Amino acid sequence: MDIIGHLPNKLYNCDETGLTIVQHKTSKVLALKGKRQVGALSSAERDSLVTVVTCMSAAEDYIPPLFVFPRVNMKAELLDGTPNGSIAIYHKSGWIQMDASCSSLENKFLPNVKPSKDDPVVLVLDGHYSHTRNLELLALVARENGVHIISFPPHCTHKMQPLDKAFMSPLKTYYAQAIENCLGQNSGRVVTHYQVGRLFGEAYNQAATVATATNGFRITGLFPCNCNVFQPHEFVSDANGSDFVQQDQNISITQIEDRESQPSCSVIQNNLEERPKNKWKRS
Protein backbone atom coordinates (compact mmCIF):
# COMPACT_ATOMS: atom_id res chain seq x y z
CA MET A 1 0.00 0.00 0.00
CA ASP A 2 2.92 2.34 0.58
CA ILE A 3 4.16 1.66 -2.95
CA ILE A 4 0.90 2.79 -4.55
CA GLY A 5 0.20 5.55 -2.04
CA HIS A 6 -3.04 3.88 -0.84
CA LEU A 7 -4.73 4.69 -4.17
CA PRO A 8 -7.49 2.29 -5.28
CA ASN A 9 -6.83 2.86 -8.99
CA LYS A 10 -3.34 1.39 -8.53
CA LEU A 11 -4.45 -1.96 -7.07
CA TYR A 12 -5.55 -4.68 -9.52
CA ASN A 13 -6.59 -8.30 -9.30
CA CYS A 14 -6.34 -10.66 -12.27
CA ASP A 15 -7.67 -14.20 -12.55
CA GLU A 16 -8.72 -16.73 -15.16
CA THR A 17 -11.75 -18.99 -15.36
CA GLY A 18 -13.08 -21.66 -17.68
CA LEU A 19 -16.16 -21.38 -19.87
CA THR A 20 -17.89 -24.55 -20.96
CA ILE A 21 -20.23 -24.88 -23.91
CA VAL A 22 -22.08 -27.76 -22.28
CA GLN A 23 -25.26 -26.44 -20.70
CA HIS A 24 -25.77 -27.25 -17.03
CA LYS A 25 -29.53 -27.64 -17.31
CA THR A 26 -31.05 -29.45 -20.27
CA SER A 27 -34.37 -28.37 -21.70
CA LYS A 28 -37.49 -30.50 -21.31
CA VAL A 29 -38.34 -32.93 -24.08
CA LEU A 30 -41.86 -34.15 -24.81
CA ALA A 31 -42.23 -37.82 -25.75
CA LEU A 32 -44.90 -40.49 -25.91
CA LYS A 33 -45.53 -42.41 -22.72
CA GLY A 34 -43.81 -45.78 -22.79
CA LYS A 35 -41.19 -44.83 -25.34
CA ARG A 36 -37.89 -46.47 -24.43
CA GLN A 37 -35.50 -44.06 -26.09
CA VAL A 38 -35.95 -40.30 -25.71
CA GLY A 39 -33.51 -37.90 -27.34
CA ALA A 40 -32.11 -34.84 -25.61
CA LEU A 41 -30.55 -31.65 -26.92
CA SER A 42 -26.87 -31.52 -25.99
CA SER A 43 -23.76 -29.60 -26.97
CA ALA A 44 -21.90 -30.41 -30.13
CA GLU A 45 -18.52 -30.55 -28.35
CA ARG A 46 -17.93 -32.04 -24.91
CA ASP A 47 -14.96 -31.57 -22.62
CA SER A 48 -14.10 -28.40 -24.54
CA LEU A 49 -13.09 -25.50 -22.34
CA VAL A 50 -12.51 -21.85 -23.23
CA THR A 51 -10.34 -19.93 -20.77
CA VAL A 52 -11.00 -16.24 -20.18
CA VAL A 53 -8.71 -13.90 -18.22
CA THR A 54 -10.44 -11.07 -16.34
CA CYS A 55 -9.00 -8.16 -14.38
CA MET A 56 -10.44 -5.37 -12.23
CA SER A 57 -9.17 -2.69 -9.86
CA ALA A 58 -10.31 -1.41 -6.49
CA ALA A 59 -11.45 1.77 -8.27
CA GLU A 60 -14.08 -0.15 -10.32
CA ASP A 61 -11.95 -0.25 -13.49
CA TYR A 62 -12.32 -3.38 -15.63
CA ILE A 63 -9.67 -4.45 -18.13
CA PRO A 64 -11.06 -6.03 -21.34
CA PRO A 65 -10.84 -9.82 -21.10
CA LEU A 66 -8.52 -12.16 -22.96
CA PHE A 67 -9.83 -15.46 -24.40
CA VAL A 68 -7.86 -18.67 -24.90
CA PHE A 69 -9.68 -20.86 -27.42
CA PRO A 70 -8.83 -24.55 -27.83
CA ARG A 71 -7.97 -24.20 -31.49
CA VAL A 72 -4.99 -24.09 -33.81
CA ASN A 73 -6.22 -21.70 -36.50
CA MET A 74 -7.46 -18.20 -35.88
CA LYS A 75 -11.07 -17.22 -36.59
CA ALA A 76 -12.18 -13.60 -36.26
CA GLU A 77 -15.80 -14.72 -35.76
CA LEU A 78 -14.93 -16.11 -32.33
CA LEU A 79 -14.80 -12.57 -30.90
CA ASP A 80 -18.25 -11.56 -32.15
CA GLY A 81 -20.28 -10.13 -29.28
CA THR A 82 -17.41 -10.03 -26.78
CA PRO A 83 -16.81 -6.93 -24.58
CA ASN A 84 -15.15 -4.05 -26.38
CA GLY A 85 -11.38 -4.36 -26.52
CA SER A 86 -11.28 -8.14 -26.03
CA ILE A 87 -8.54 -10.15 -27.71
CA ALA A 88 -8.11 -13.87 -28.30
CA ILE A 89 -5.20 -16.27 -28.50
CA TYR A 90 -5.26 -19.90 -29.48
CA HIS A 91 -3.85 -23.05 -27.90
CA LYS A 92 -4.79 -26.66 -28.56
CA SER A 93 -5.56 -27.33 -24.89
CA GLY A 94 -7.52 -24.15 -24.18
CA TRP A 95 -5.73 -23.71 -20.84
CA ILE A 96 -3.74 -20.71 -19.73
CA GLN A 97 -0.04 -21.02 -20.55
CA MET A 98 3.05 -18.96 -19.73
CA ASP A 99 3.00 -17.22 -23.10
CA ALA A 100 -0.70 -16.46 -22.61
CA SER A 101 0.03 -14.74 -19.28
CA CYS A 102 2.70 -12.60 -20.93
CA SER A 103 0.37 -11.80 -23.81
CA SER A 104 -2.38 -10.76 -21.40
CA LEU A 105 -0.05 -8.44 -19.52
CA GLU A 106 1.57 -6.93 -22.62
CA ASN A 107 -1.47 -6.56 -24.85
CA LYS A 108 -4.23 -5.80 -22.34
CA PHE A 109 -2.96 -4.73 -18.94
CA LEU A 110 -0.08 -2.41 -19.84
CA PRO A 111 -1.87 -0.45 -22.65
CA ASN A 112 -4.94 0.17 -20.46
CA VAL A 113 -3.27 0.88 -17.11
CA LYS A 114 -0.07 2.52 -18.47
CA PRO A 115 2.14 1.98 -15.40
CA SER A 116 5.77 3.06 -15.11
CA LYS A 117 8.60 2.89 -12.60
CA ASP A 118 7.72 6.41 -11.47
CA ASP A 119 3.99 5.57 -11.30
CA PRO A 120 3.85 1.88 -10.24
CA VAL A 121 0.84 -0.37 -9.71
CA VAL A 122 0.28 -3.56 -7.71
CA LEU A 123 -1.14 -6.64 -9.46
CA VAL A 124 -2.41 -9.43 -7.20
CA LEU A 125 -2.47 -12.93 -8.72
CA ASP A 126 -3.00 -16.51 -7.59
CA GLY A 127 -0.17 -19.02 -7.28
CA HIS A 128 -0.60 -20.64 -10.70
CA TYR A 129 2.68 -21.75 -12.27
CA SER A 130 2.10 -19.49 -15.27
CA HIS A 131 2.44 -16.54 -12.86
CA THR A 132 4.91 -17.57 -10.16
CA ARG A 133 7.34 -19.51 -12.39
CA ASN A 134 7.16 -17.28 -15.43
CA LEU A 135 10.50 -15.44 -15.49
CA GLU A 136 9.57 -13.50 -18.60
CA LEU A 137 6.43 -12.22 -16.95
CA LEU A 138 8.13 -11.31 -13.68
CA ALA A 139 11.43 -9.90 -14.87
CA LEU A 140 11.09 -8.64 -18.43
CA VAL A 141 7.48 -7.47 -18.56
CA ALA A 142 6.39 -6.55 -15.04
CA ARG A 143 9.58 -5.23 -13.47
CA GLU A 144 10.52 -3.10 -16.46
CA ASN A 145 7.11 -1.44 -16.49
CA GLY A 146 6.62 -0.76 -12.80
CA VAL A 147 4.16 -3.60 -12.08
CA HIS A 148 4.65 -5.14 -8.63
CA ILE A 149 3.21 -8.67 -8.72
CA ILE A 150 2.02 -10.24 -5.45
CA SER A 151 0.67 -13.79 -5.19
CA PHE A 152 -1.78 -15.14 -2.62
CA PRO A 153 -0.76 -17.83 -0.12
CA PRO A 154 -1.69 -21.40 -1.15
CA HIS A 155 -5.34 -22.45 -0.74
CA CYS A 156 -6.48 -18.93 0.18
CA THR A 157 -7.87 -17.51 -3.06
CA HIS A 158 -11.44 -18.55 -2.16
CA LYS A 159 -11.32 -16.04 0.71
CA MET A 160 -8.69 -13.48 -0.32
CA GLN A 161 -9.17 -12.97 -4.08
CA PRO A 162 -11.72 -10.26 -4.97
CA LEU A 163 -12.62 -11.83 -8.30
CA ASP A 164 -13.44 -15.16 -6.67
CA LYS A 165 -15.44 -13.59 -3.86
CA ALA A 166 -17.58 -11.15 -5.81
CA PHE A 167 -17.25 -11.47 -9.59
CA MET A 168 -16.91 -15.09 -10.74
CA SER A 169 -20.07 -16.43 -9.13
CA PRO A 170 -22.52 -13.96 -10.73
CA LEU A 171 -20.59 -14.19 -14.00
CA LYS A 172 -21.05 -17.97 -14.14
CA THR A 173 -24.71 -17.62 -13.18
CA TYR A 174 -25.45 -15.09 -15.92
CA TYR A 175 -23.46 -17.16 -18.42
CA ALA A 176 -25.47 -20.30 -17.63
CA GLN A 177 -28.70 -18.31 -18.03
CA ALA A 178 -27.49 -16.99 -21.39
CA ILE A 179 -26.87 -20.54 -22.61
CA GLU A 180 -30.36 -21.62 -21.52
CA ASN A 181 -31.95 -18.64 -23.26
CA CYS A 182 -29.96 -19.35 -26.42
CA LEU A 183 -31.15 -22.95 -26.51
CA GLY A 184 -34.73 -21.88 -25.78
CA GLN A 185 -34.83 -19.30 -28.57
CA ASN A 186 -33.08 -21.54 -31.10
CA SER A 187 -34.79 -24.88 -30.81
CA GLY A 188 -32.84 -27.72 -32.35
CA ARG A 189 -29.50 -25.87 -32.34
CA VAL A 190 -26.50 -26.43 -30.11
CA VAL A 191 -23.90 -24.13 -28.55
CA THR A 192 -20.47 -24.00 -30.18
CA HIS A 193 -17.35 -21.87 -29.73
CA TYR A 194 -18.78 -19.31 -32.13
CA GLN A 195 -21.55 -18.45 -29.62
CA VAL A 196 -19.27 -18.29 -26.54
CA GLY A 197 -18.18 -14.70 -27.18
CA ARG A 198 -21.70 -13.34 -27.49
CA LEU A 199 -23.02 -15.31 -24.50
CA PHE A 200 -20.08 -14.28 -22.36
CA GLY A 201 -20.49 -10.66 -23.42
CA GLU A 202 -24.08 -10.66 -22.17
CA ALA A 203 -23.04 -12.16 -18.84
CA TYR A 204 -20.01 -9.87 -18.49
CA ASN A 205 -22.08 -6.72 -18.95
CA GLN A 206 -24.37 -7.81 -16.12
CA ALA A 207 -21.64 -8.92 -13.70
CA ALA A 208 -19.04 -6.17 -14.24
CA THR A 209 -20.61 -3.48 -12.08
CA VAL A 210 -19.18 -0.84 -9.78
CA ALA A 211 -20.63 -2.52 -6.69
CA THR A 212 -19.06 -5.86 -7.62
CA ALA A 213 -15.53 -4.47 -7.75
CA THR A 214 -15.95 -2.39 -4.59
CA ASN A 215 -17.42 -5.25 -2.55
CA GLY A 216 -14.81 -7.71 -3.79
CA PHE A 217 -11.87 -5.70 -2.51
CA ARG A 218 -13.68 -4.69 0.67
CA ILE A 219 -14.75 -8.12 1.92
CA THR A 220 -11.29 -9.58 1.26
CA GLY A 221 -9.57 -6.81 3.21
CA LEU A 222 -7.38 -5.65 0.33
CA PHE A 223 -8.93 -2.20 -0.02
CA PRO A 224 -9.54 -0.50 2.28
CA CYS A 225 -6.69 -2.44 3.88
CA ASN A 226 -8.16 -4.39 6.79
CA CYS A 227 -5.90 -6.90 8.55
CA ASN A 228 -8.74 -8.00 10.86
CA VAL A 229 -11.23 -9.02 8.18
CA PHE A 230 -10.81 -12.72 9.03
CA GLN A 231 -11.70 -14.33 12.35
CA PRO A 232 -9.03 -16.15 14.42
CA HIS A 233 -10.58 -19.59 13.93
CA GLU A 234 -10.05 -19.28 10.16
CA PHE A 235 -6.30 -19.60 10.68
CA VAL A 236 -6.39 -22.68 12.94
CA SER A 237 -5.07 -25.98 11.54
CA ASP A 238 -6.37 -29.33 12.69
CA ALA A 239 -4.32 -32.16 14.20
CA ASN A 240 -4.02 -33.95 10.85
CA GLY A 241 -2.05 -31.07 9.33
CA SER A 242 -4.63 -29.94 6.78
CA ASP A 243 -4.73 -26.31 5.75
CA PHE A 244 -8.21 -25.49 6.99
CA VAL A 245 -10.49 -26.78 9.69
CA GLN A 246 -14.04 -27.45 8.58
CA GLN A 247 -15.59 -26.35 11.86
CA ASP A 248 -19.02 -25.18 12.80
CA GLN A 249 -19.31 -21.43 12.93
CA ASN A 250 -20.54 -21.72 16.54
CA ILE A 251 -17.43 -23.54 17.78
CA SER A 252 -15.06 -21.48 19.87
CA ILE A 253 -11.29 -21.24 19.80
CA THR A 254 -11.12 -22.70 23.33
CA GLN A 255 -12.92 -25.83 22.17
CA ILE A 256 -10.53 -26.25 19.24
CA GLU A 257 -7.49 -25.82 21.47
CA ASP A 258 -8.86 -28.29 24.04
CA ARG A 259 -9.48 -30.84 21.34
CA GLU A 260 -6.00 -30.43 19.90
CA SER A 261 -4.43 -30.71 23.38
CA GLN A 262 -5.86 -34.21 23.85
CA PRO A 263 -3.42 -37.05 23.15
CA SER A 264 -3.76 -38.77 19.83
CA CYS A 265 -4.62 -42.45 19.35
CA SER A 266 -1.00 -43.37 18.69
CA VAL A 267 0.12 -41.83 22.00
CA ILE A 268 -2.58 -43.69 23.92
CA GLN A 269 -1.61 -46.95 22.25
CA ASN A 270 2.04 -46.46 23.23
CA ASN A 271 1.06 -45.82 26.84
CA LEU A 272 -0.94 -49.03 26.91
CA GLU A 273 1.98 -51.00 25.58
CA GLU A 274 4.27 -49.61 28.27
CA ARG A 275 2.02 -50.81 31.11
CA PRO A 276 3.23 -53.95 32.93
CA LYS A 277 1.32 -57.05 32.08
CA ASN A 278 -1.08 -58.41 34.69
CA LYS A 279 0.60 -61.23 36.60
CA TRP A 280 -2.67 -62.73 37.79
CA LYS A 281 -4.15 -65.37 35.55
CA ARG A 282 -7.72 -66.45 35.41
CA SER A 283 -8.25 -69.82 37.05
GROMACS .gro file of C-alpha atoms in nm:
model
  283
    1MET     CA    1   0.000   0.000   0.000
    2ASP     CA    2   0.292   0.234   0.058
    3ILE     CA    3   0.416   0.166  -0.295
    4ILE     CA    4   0.090   0.279  -0.455
    5GLY     CA    5   0.020   0.555  -0.204
    6HIS     CA    6  -0.304   0.388  -0.084
    7LEU     CA    7  -0.473   0.469  -0.417
    8PRO     CA    8  -0.749   0.229  -0.528
    9ASN     CA    9  -0.683   0.286  -0.899
   10LYS     CA   10  -0.334   0.139  -0.853
   11LEU     CA   11  -0.445  -0.196  -0.707
   12TYR     CA   12  -0.555  -0.468  -0.952
   13ASN     CA   13  -0.659  -0.830  -0.930
   14CYS     CA   14  -0.634  -1.066  -1.227
   15ASP     CA   15  -0.767  -1.420  -1.255
   16GLU     CA   16  -0.872  -1.673  -1.516
   17THR     CA   17  -1.175  -1.899  -1.536
   18GLY     CA   18  -1.308  -2.166  -1.768
   19LEU     CA   19  -1.616  -2.138  -1.987
   20THR     CA   20  -1.789  -2.455  -2.096
   21ILE     CA   21  -2.023  -2.488  -2.391
   22VAL     CA   22  -2.208  -2.776  -2.228
   23GLN     CA   23  -2.526  -2.644  -2.070
   24HIS     CA   24  -2.577  -2.725  -1.703
   25LYS     CA   25  -2.953  -2.764  -1.731
   26THR     CA   26  -3.105  -2.945  -2.027
   27SER     CA   27  -3.437  -2.837  -2.170
   28LYS     CA   28  -3.749  -3.050  -2.131
   29VAL     CA   29  -3.834  -3.293  -2.408
   30LEU     CA   30  -4.186  -3.415  -2.481
   31ALA     CA   31  -4.223  -3.782  -2.575
   32LEU     CA   32  -4.490  -4.049  -2.591
   33LYS     CA   33  -4.553  -4.241  -2.272
   34GLY     CA   34  -4.381  -4.578  -2.279
   35LYS     CA   35  -4.119  -4.483  -2.534
   36ARG     CA   36  -3.789  -4.647  -2.443
   37GLN     CA   37  -3.550  -4.406  -2.609
   38VAL     CA   38  -3.595  -4.030  -2.571
   39GLY     CA   39  -3.351  -3.790  -2.734
   40ALA     CA   40  -3.211  -3.484  -2.561
   41LEU     CA   41  -3.055  -3.165  -2.692
   42SER     CA   42  -2.687  -3.152  -2.599
   43SER     CA   43  -2.376  -2.960  -2.697
   44ALA     CA   44  -2.190  -3.041  -3.013
   45GLU     CA   45  -1.852  -3.055  -2.835
   46ARG     CA   46  -1.793  -3.204  -2.491
   47ASP     CA   47  -1.496  -3.157  -2.262
   48SER     CA   48  -1.410  -2.840  -2.454
   49LEU     CA   49  -1.309  -2.550  -2.234
   50VAL     CA   50  -1.251  -2.185  -2.323
   51THR     CA   51  -1.034  -1.993  -2.077
   52VAL     CA   52  -1.100  -1.624  -2.018
   53VAL     CA   53  -0.871  -1.390  -1.822
   54THR     CA   54  -1.044  -1.107  -1.634
   55CYS     CA   55  -0.900  -0.816  -1.438
   56MET     CA   56  -1.044  -0.537  -1.223
   57SER     CA   57  -0.917  -0.269  -0.986
   58ALA     CA   58  -1.031  -0.141  -0.649
   59ALA     CA   59  -1.145   0.177  -0.827
   60GLU     CA   60  -1.408  -0.015  -1.032
   61ASP     CA   61  -1.195  -0.025  -1.349
   62TYR     CA   62  -1.232  -0.338  -1.563
   63ILE     CA   63  -0.967  -0.445  -1.813
   64PRO     CA   64  -1.106  -0.603  -2.134
   65PRO     CA   65  -1.084  -0.982  -2.110
   66LEU     CA   66  -0.852  -1.216  -2.296
   67PHE     CA   67  -0.983  -1.546  -2.440
   68VAL     CA   68  -0.786  -1.867  -2.490
   69PHE     CA   69  -0.968  -2.086  -2.742
   70PRO     CA   70  -0.883  -2.455  -2.783
   71ARG     CA   71  -0.797  -2.420  -3.149
   72VAL     CA   72  -0.499  -2.409  -3.381
   73ASN     CA   73  -0.622  -2.170  -3.650
   74MET     CA   74  -0.746  -1.820  -3.588
   75LYS     CA   75  -1.107  -1.722  -3.659
   76ALA     CA   76  -1.218  -1.360  -3.626
   77GLU     CA   77  -1.580  -1.472  -3.576
   78LEU     CA   78  -1.493  -1.611  -3.233
   79LEU     CA   79  -1.480  -1.257  -3.090
   80ASP     CA   80  -1.825  -1.156  -3.215
   81GLY     CA   81  -2.028  -1.013  -2.928
   82THR     CA   82  -1.741  -1.003  -2.678
   83PRO     CA   83  -1.681  -0.693  -2.458
   84ASN     CA   84  -1.515  -0.405  -2.638
   85GLY     CA   85  -1.138  -0.436  -2.652
   86SER     CA   86  -1.128  -0.814  -2.603
   87ILE     CA   87  -0.854  -1.015  -2.771
   88ALA     CA   88  -0.811  -1.387  -2.830
   89ILE     CA   89  -0.520  -1.627  -2.850
   90TYR     CA   90  -0.526  -1.990  -2.948
   91HIS     CA   91  -0.385  -2.305  -2.790
   92LYS     CA   92  -0.479  -2.666  -2.856
   93SER     CA   93  -0.556  -2.733  -2.489
   94GLY     CA   94  -0.752  -2.415  -2.418
   95TRP     CA   95  -0.573  -2.371  -2.084
   96ILE     CA   96  -0.374  -2.071  -1.973
   97GLN     CA   97  -0.004  -2.102  -2.055
   98MET     CA   98   0.305  -1.896  -1.973
   99ASP     CA   99   0.300  -1.722  -2.310
  100ALA     CA  100  -0.070  -1.646  -2.261
  101SER     CA  101   0.003  -1.474  -1.928
  102CYS     CA  102   0.270  -1.260  -2.093
  103SER     CA  103   0.037  -1.180  -2.381
  104SER     CA  104  -0.238  -1.076  -2.140
  105LEU     CA  105  -0.005  -0.844  -1.952
  106GLU     CA  106   0.157  -0.693  -2.262
  107ASN     CA  107  -0.147  -0.656  -2.485
  108LYS     CA  108  -0.423  -0.580  -2.234
  109PHE     CA  109  -0.296  -0.473  -1.894
  110LEU     CA  110  -0.008  -0.241  -1.984
  111PRO     CA  111  -0.187  -0.045  -2.265
  112ASN     CA  112  -0.494   0.017  -2.046
  113VAL     CA  113  -0.327   0.088  -1.711
  114LYS     CA  114  -0.007   0.252  -1.847
  115PRO     CA  115   0.214   0.198  -1.540
  116SER     CA  116   0.577   0.306  -1.511
  117LYS     CA  117   0.860   0.289  -1.260
  118ASP     CA  118   0.772   0.641  -1.147
  119ASP     CA  119   0.399   0.557  -1.130
  120PRO     CA  120   0.385   0.188  -1.024
  121VAL     CA  121   0.084  -0.037  -0.971
  122VAL     CA  122   0.028  -0.356  -0.771
  123LEU     CA  123  -0.114  -0.664  -0.946
  124VAL     CA  124  -0.241  -0.943  -0.720
  125LEU     CA  125  -0.247  -1.293  -0.872
  126ASP     CA  126  -0.300  -1.651  -0.759
  127GLY     CA  127  -0.017  -1.902  -0.728
  128HIS     CA  128  -0.060  -2.064  -1.070
  129TYR     CA  129   0.268  -2.175  -1.227
  130SER     CA  130   0.210  -1.949  -1.527
  131HIS     CA  131   0.244  -1.654  -1.286
  132THR     CA  132   0.491  -1.757  -1.016
  133ARG     CA  133   0.734  -1.951  -1.239
  134ASN     CA  134   0.716  -1.728  -1.543
  135LEU     CA  135   1.050  -1.544  -1.549
  136GLU     CA  136   0.957  -1.350  -1.860
  137LEU     CA  137   0.643  -1.222  -1.695
  138LEU     CA  138   0.813  -1.131  -1.368
  139ALA     CA  139   1.143  -0.990  -1.487
  140LEU     CA  140   1.109  -0.864  -1.843
  141VAL     CA  141   0.748  -0.747  -1.856
  142ALA     CA  142   0.639  -0.655  -1.504
  143ARG     CA  143   0.958  -0.523  -1.347
  144GLU     CA  144   1.052  -0.310  -1.646
  145ASN     CA  145   0.711  -0.144  -1.649
  146GLY     CA  146   0.662  -0.076  -1.280
  147VAL     CA  147   0.416  -0.360  -1.208
  148HIS     CA  148   0.465  -0.514  -0.863
  149ILE     CA  149   0.321  -0.867  -0.872
  150ILE     CA  150   0.202  -1.024  -0.545
  151SER     CA  151   0.067  -1.379  -0.519
  152PHE     CA  152  -0.178  -1.514  -0.262
  153PRO     CA  153  -0.076  -1.783  -0.012
  154PRO     CA  154  -0.169  -2.140  -0.115
  155HIS     CA  155  -0.534  -2.245  -0.074
  156CYS     CA  156  -0.648  -1.893   0.018
  157THR     CA  157  -0.787  -1.751  -0.306
  158HIS     CA  158  -1.144  -1.855  -0.216
  159LYS     CA  159  -1.132  -1.604   0.071
  160MET     CA  160  -0.869  -1.348  -0.032
  161GLN     CA  161  -0.917  -1.297  -0.408
  162PRO     CA  162  -1.172  -1.026  -0.497
  163LEU     CA  163  -1.262  -1.183  -0.830
  164ASP     CA  164  -1.344  -1.516  -0.667
  165LYS     CA  165  -1.544  -1.359  -0.386
  166ALA     CA  166  -1.758  -1.115  -0.581
  167PHE     CA  167  -1.725  -1.147  -0.959
  168MET     CA  168  -1.691  -1.509  -1.074
  169SER     CA  169  -2.007  -1.643  -0.913
  170PRO     CA  170  -2.252  -1.396  -1.073
  171LEU     CA  171  -2.059  -1.419  -1.400
  172LYS     CA  172  -2.105  -1.797  -1.414
  173THR     CA  173  -2.471  -1.762  -1.318
  174TYR     CA  174  -2.545  -1.509  -1.592
  175TYR     CA  175  -2.346  -1.716  -1.842
  176ALA     CA  176  -2.547  -2.030  -1.763
  177GLN     CA  177  -2.870  -1.831  -1.803
  178ALA     CA  178  -2.749  -1.699  -2.139
  179ILE     CA  179  -2.687  -2.054  -2.261
  180GLU     CA  180  -3.036  -2.162  -2.152
  181ASN     CA  181  -3.195  -1.864  -2.326
  182CYS     CA  182  -2.996  -1.935  -2.642
  183LEU     CA  183  -3.115  -2.295  -2.651
  184GLY     CA  184  -3.473  -2.188  -2.578
  185GLN     CA  185  -3.483  -1.930  -2.857
  186ASN     CA  186  -3.308  -2.154  -3.110
  187SER     CA  187  -3.479  -2.488  -3.081
  188GLY     CA  188  -3.284  -2.772  -3.235
  189ARG     CA  189  -2.950  -2.587  -3.234
  190VAL     CA  190  -2.650  -2.643  -3.011
  191VAL     CA  191  -2.390  -2.413  -2.855
  192THR     CA  192  -2.047  -2.400  -3.018
  193HIS     CA  193  -1.735  -2.187  -2.973
  194TYR     CA  194  -1.878  -1.931  -3.213
  195GLN     CA  195  -2.155  -1.845  -2.962
  196VAL     CA  196  -1.927  -1.829  -2.654
  197GLY     CA  197  -1.818  -1.470  -2.718
  198ARG     CA  198  -2.170  -1.334  -2.749
  199LEU     CA  199  -2.302  -1.531  -2.450
  200PHE     CA  200  -2.008  -1.428  -2.236
  201GLY     CA  201  -2.049  -1.066  -2.342
  202GLU     CA  202  -2.408  -1.066  -2.217
  203ALA     CA  203  -2.304  -1.216  -1.884
  204TYR     CA  204  -2.001  -0.987  -1.849
  205ASN     CA  205  -2.208  -0.672  -1.895
  206GLN     CA  206  -2.437  -0.781  -1.612
  207ALA     CA  207  -2.164  -0.892  -1.370
  208ALA     CA  208  -1.904  -0.617  -1.424
  209THR     CA  209  -2.061  -0.348  -1.208
  210VAL     CA  210  -1.918  -0.084  -0.978
  211ALA     CA  211  -2.063  -0.252  -0.669
  212THR     CA  212  -1.906  -0.586  -0.762
  213ALA     CA  213  -1.553  -0.447  -0.775
  214THR     CA  214  -1.595  -0.239  -0.459
  215ASN     CA  215  -1.742  -0.525  -0.255
  216GLY     CA  216  -1.481  -0.771  -0.379
  217PHE     CA  217  -1.187  -0.570  -0.251
  218ARG     CA  218  -1.368  -0.469   0.067
  219ILE     CA  219  -1.475  -0.812   0.192
  220THR     CA  220  -1.129  -0.958   0.126
  221GLY     CA  221  -0.957  -0.681   0.321
  222LEU     CA  222  -0.738  -0.565   0.033
  223PHE     CA  223  -0.893  -0.220  -0.002
  224PRO     CA  224  -0.954  -0.050   0.228
  225CYS     CA  225  -0.669  -0.244   0.388
  226ASN     CA  226  -0.816  -0.439   0.679
  227CYS     CA  227  -0.590  -0.690   0.855
  228ASN     CA  228  -0.874  -0.800   1.086
  229VAL     CA  229  -1.123  -0.902   0.818
  230PHE     CA  230  -1.081  -1.272   0.903
  231GLN     CA  231  -1.170  -1.433   1.235
  232PRO     CA  232  -0.903  -1.615   1.442
  233HIS     CA  233  -1.058  -1.959   1.393
  234GLU     CA  234  -1.005  -1.928   1.016
  235PHE     CA  235  -0.630  -1.960   1.068
  236VAL     CA  236  -0.639  -2.268   1.294
  237SER     CA  237  -0.507  -2.598   1.154
  238ASP     CA  238  -0.637  -2.933   1.269
  239ALA     CA  239  -0.432  -3.216   1.420
  240ASN     CA  240  -0.402  -3.395   1.085
  241GLY     CA  241  -0.205  -3.107   0.933
  242SER     CA  242  -0.463  -2.994   0.678
  243ASP     CA  243  -0.473  -2.631   0.575
  244PHE     CA  244  -0.821  -2.549   0.699
  245VAL     CA  245  -1.049  -2.678   0.969
  246GLN     CA  246  -1.404  -2.745   0.858
  247GLN     CA  247  -1.559  -2.635   1.186
  248ASP     CA  248  -1.902  -2.518   1.280
  249GLN     CA  249  -1.931  -2.143   1.293
  250ASN     CA  250  -2.054  -2.172   1.654
  251ILE     CA  251  -1.743  -2.354   1.778
  252SER     CA  252  -1.506  -2.148   1.987
  253ILE     CA  253  -1.129  -2.124   1.980
  254THR     CA  254  -1.112  -2.270   2.333
  255GLN     CA  255  -1.292  -2.583   2.217
  256ILE     CA  256  -1.053  -2.625   1.924
  257GLU     CA  257  -0.749  -2.582   2.147
  258ASP     CA  258  -0.886  -2.829   2.404
  259ARG     CA  259  -0.948  -3.084   2.134
  260GLU     CA  260  -0.600  -3.043   1.990
  261SER     CA  261  -0.443  -3.071   2.338
  262GLN     CA  262  -0.586  -3.421   2.385
  263PRO     CA  263  -0.342  -3.705   2.315
  264SER     CA  264  -0.376  -3.877   1.983
  265CYS     CA  265  -0.462  -4.245   1.935
  266SER     CA  266  -0.100  -4.337   1.869
  267VAL     CA  267   0.012  -4.183   2.200
  268ILE     CA  268  -0.258  -4.369   2.392
  269GLN     CA  269  -0.161  -4.695   2.225
  270ASN     CA  270   0.204  -4.646   2.323
  271ASN     CA  271   0.106  -4.582   2.684
  272LEU     CA  272  -0.094  -4.903   2.691
  273GLU     CA  273   0.198  -5.100   2.558
  274GLU     CA  274   0.427  -4.961   2.827
  275ARG     CA  275   0.202  -5.081   3.111
  276PRO     CA  276   0.323  -5.395   3.293
  277LYS     CA  277   0.132  -5.705   3.208
  278ASN     CA  278  -0.108  -5.841   3.469
  279LYS     CA  279   0.060  -6.123   3.660
  280TRP     CA  280  -0.267  -6.273   3.779
  281LYS     CA  281  -0.415  -6.537   3.555
  282ARG     CA  282  -0.772  -6.645   3.541
  283SER     CA  283  -0.825  -6.982   3.705
   0.00000   0.00000   0.00000
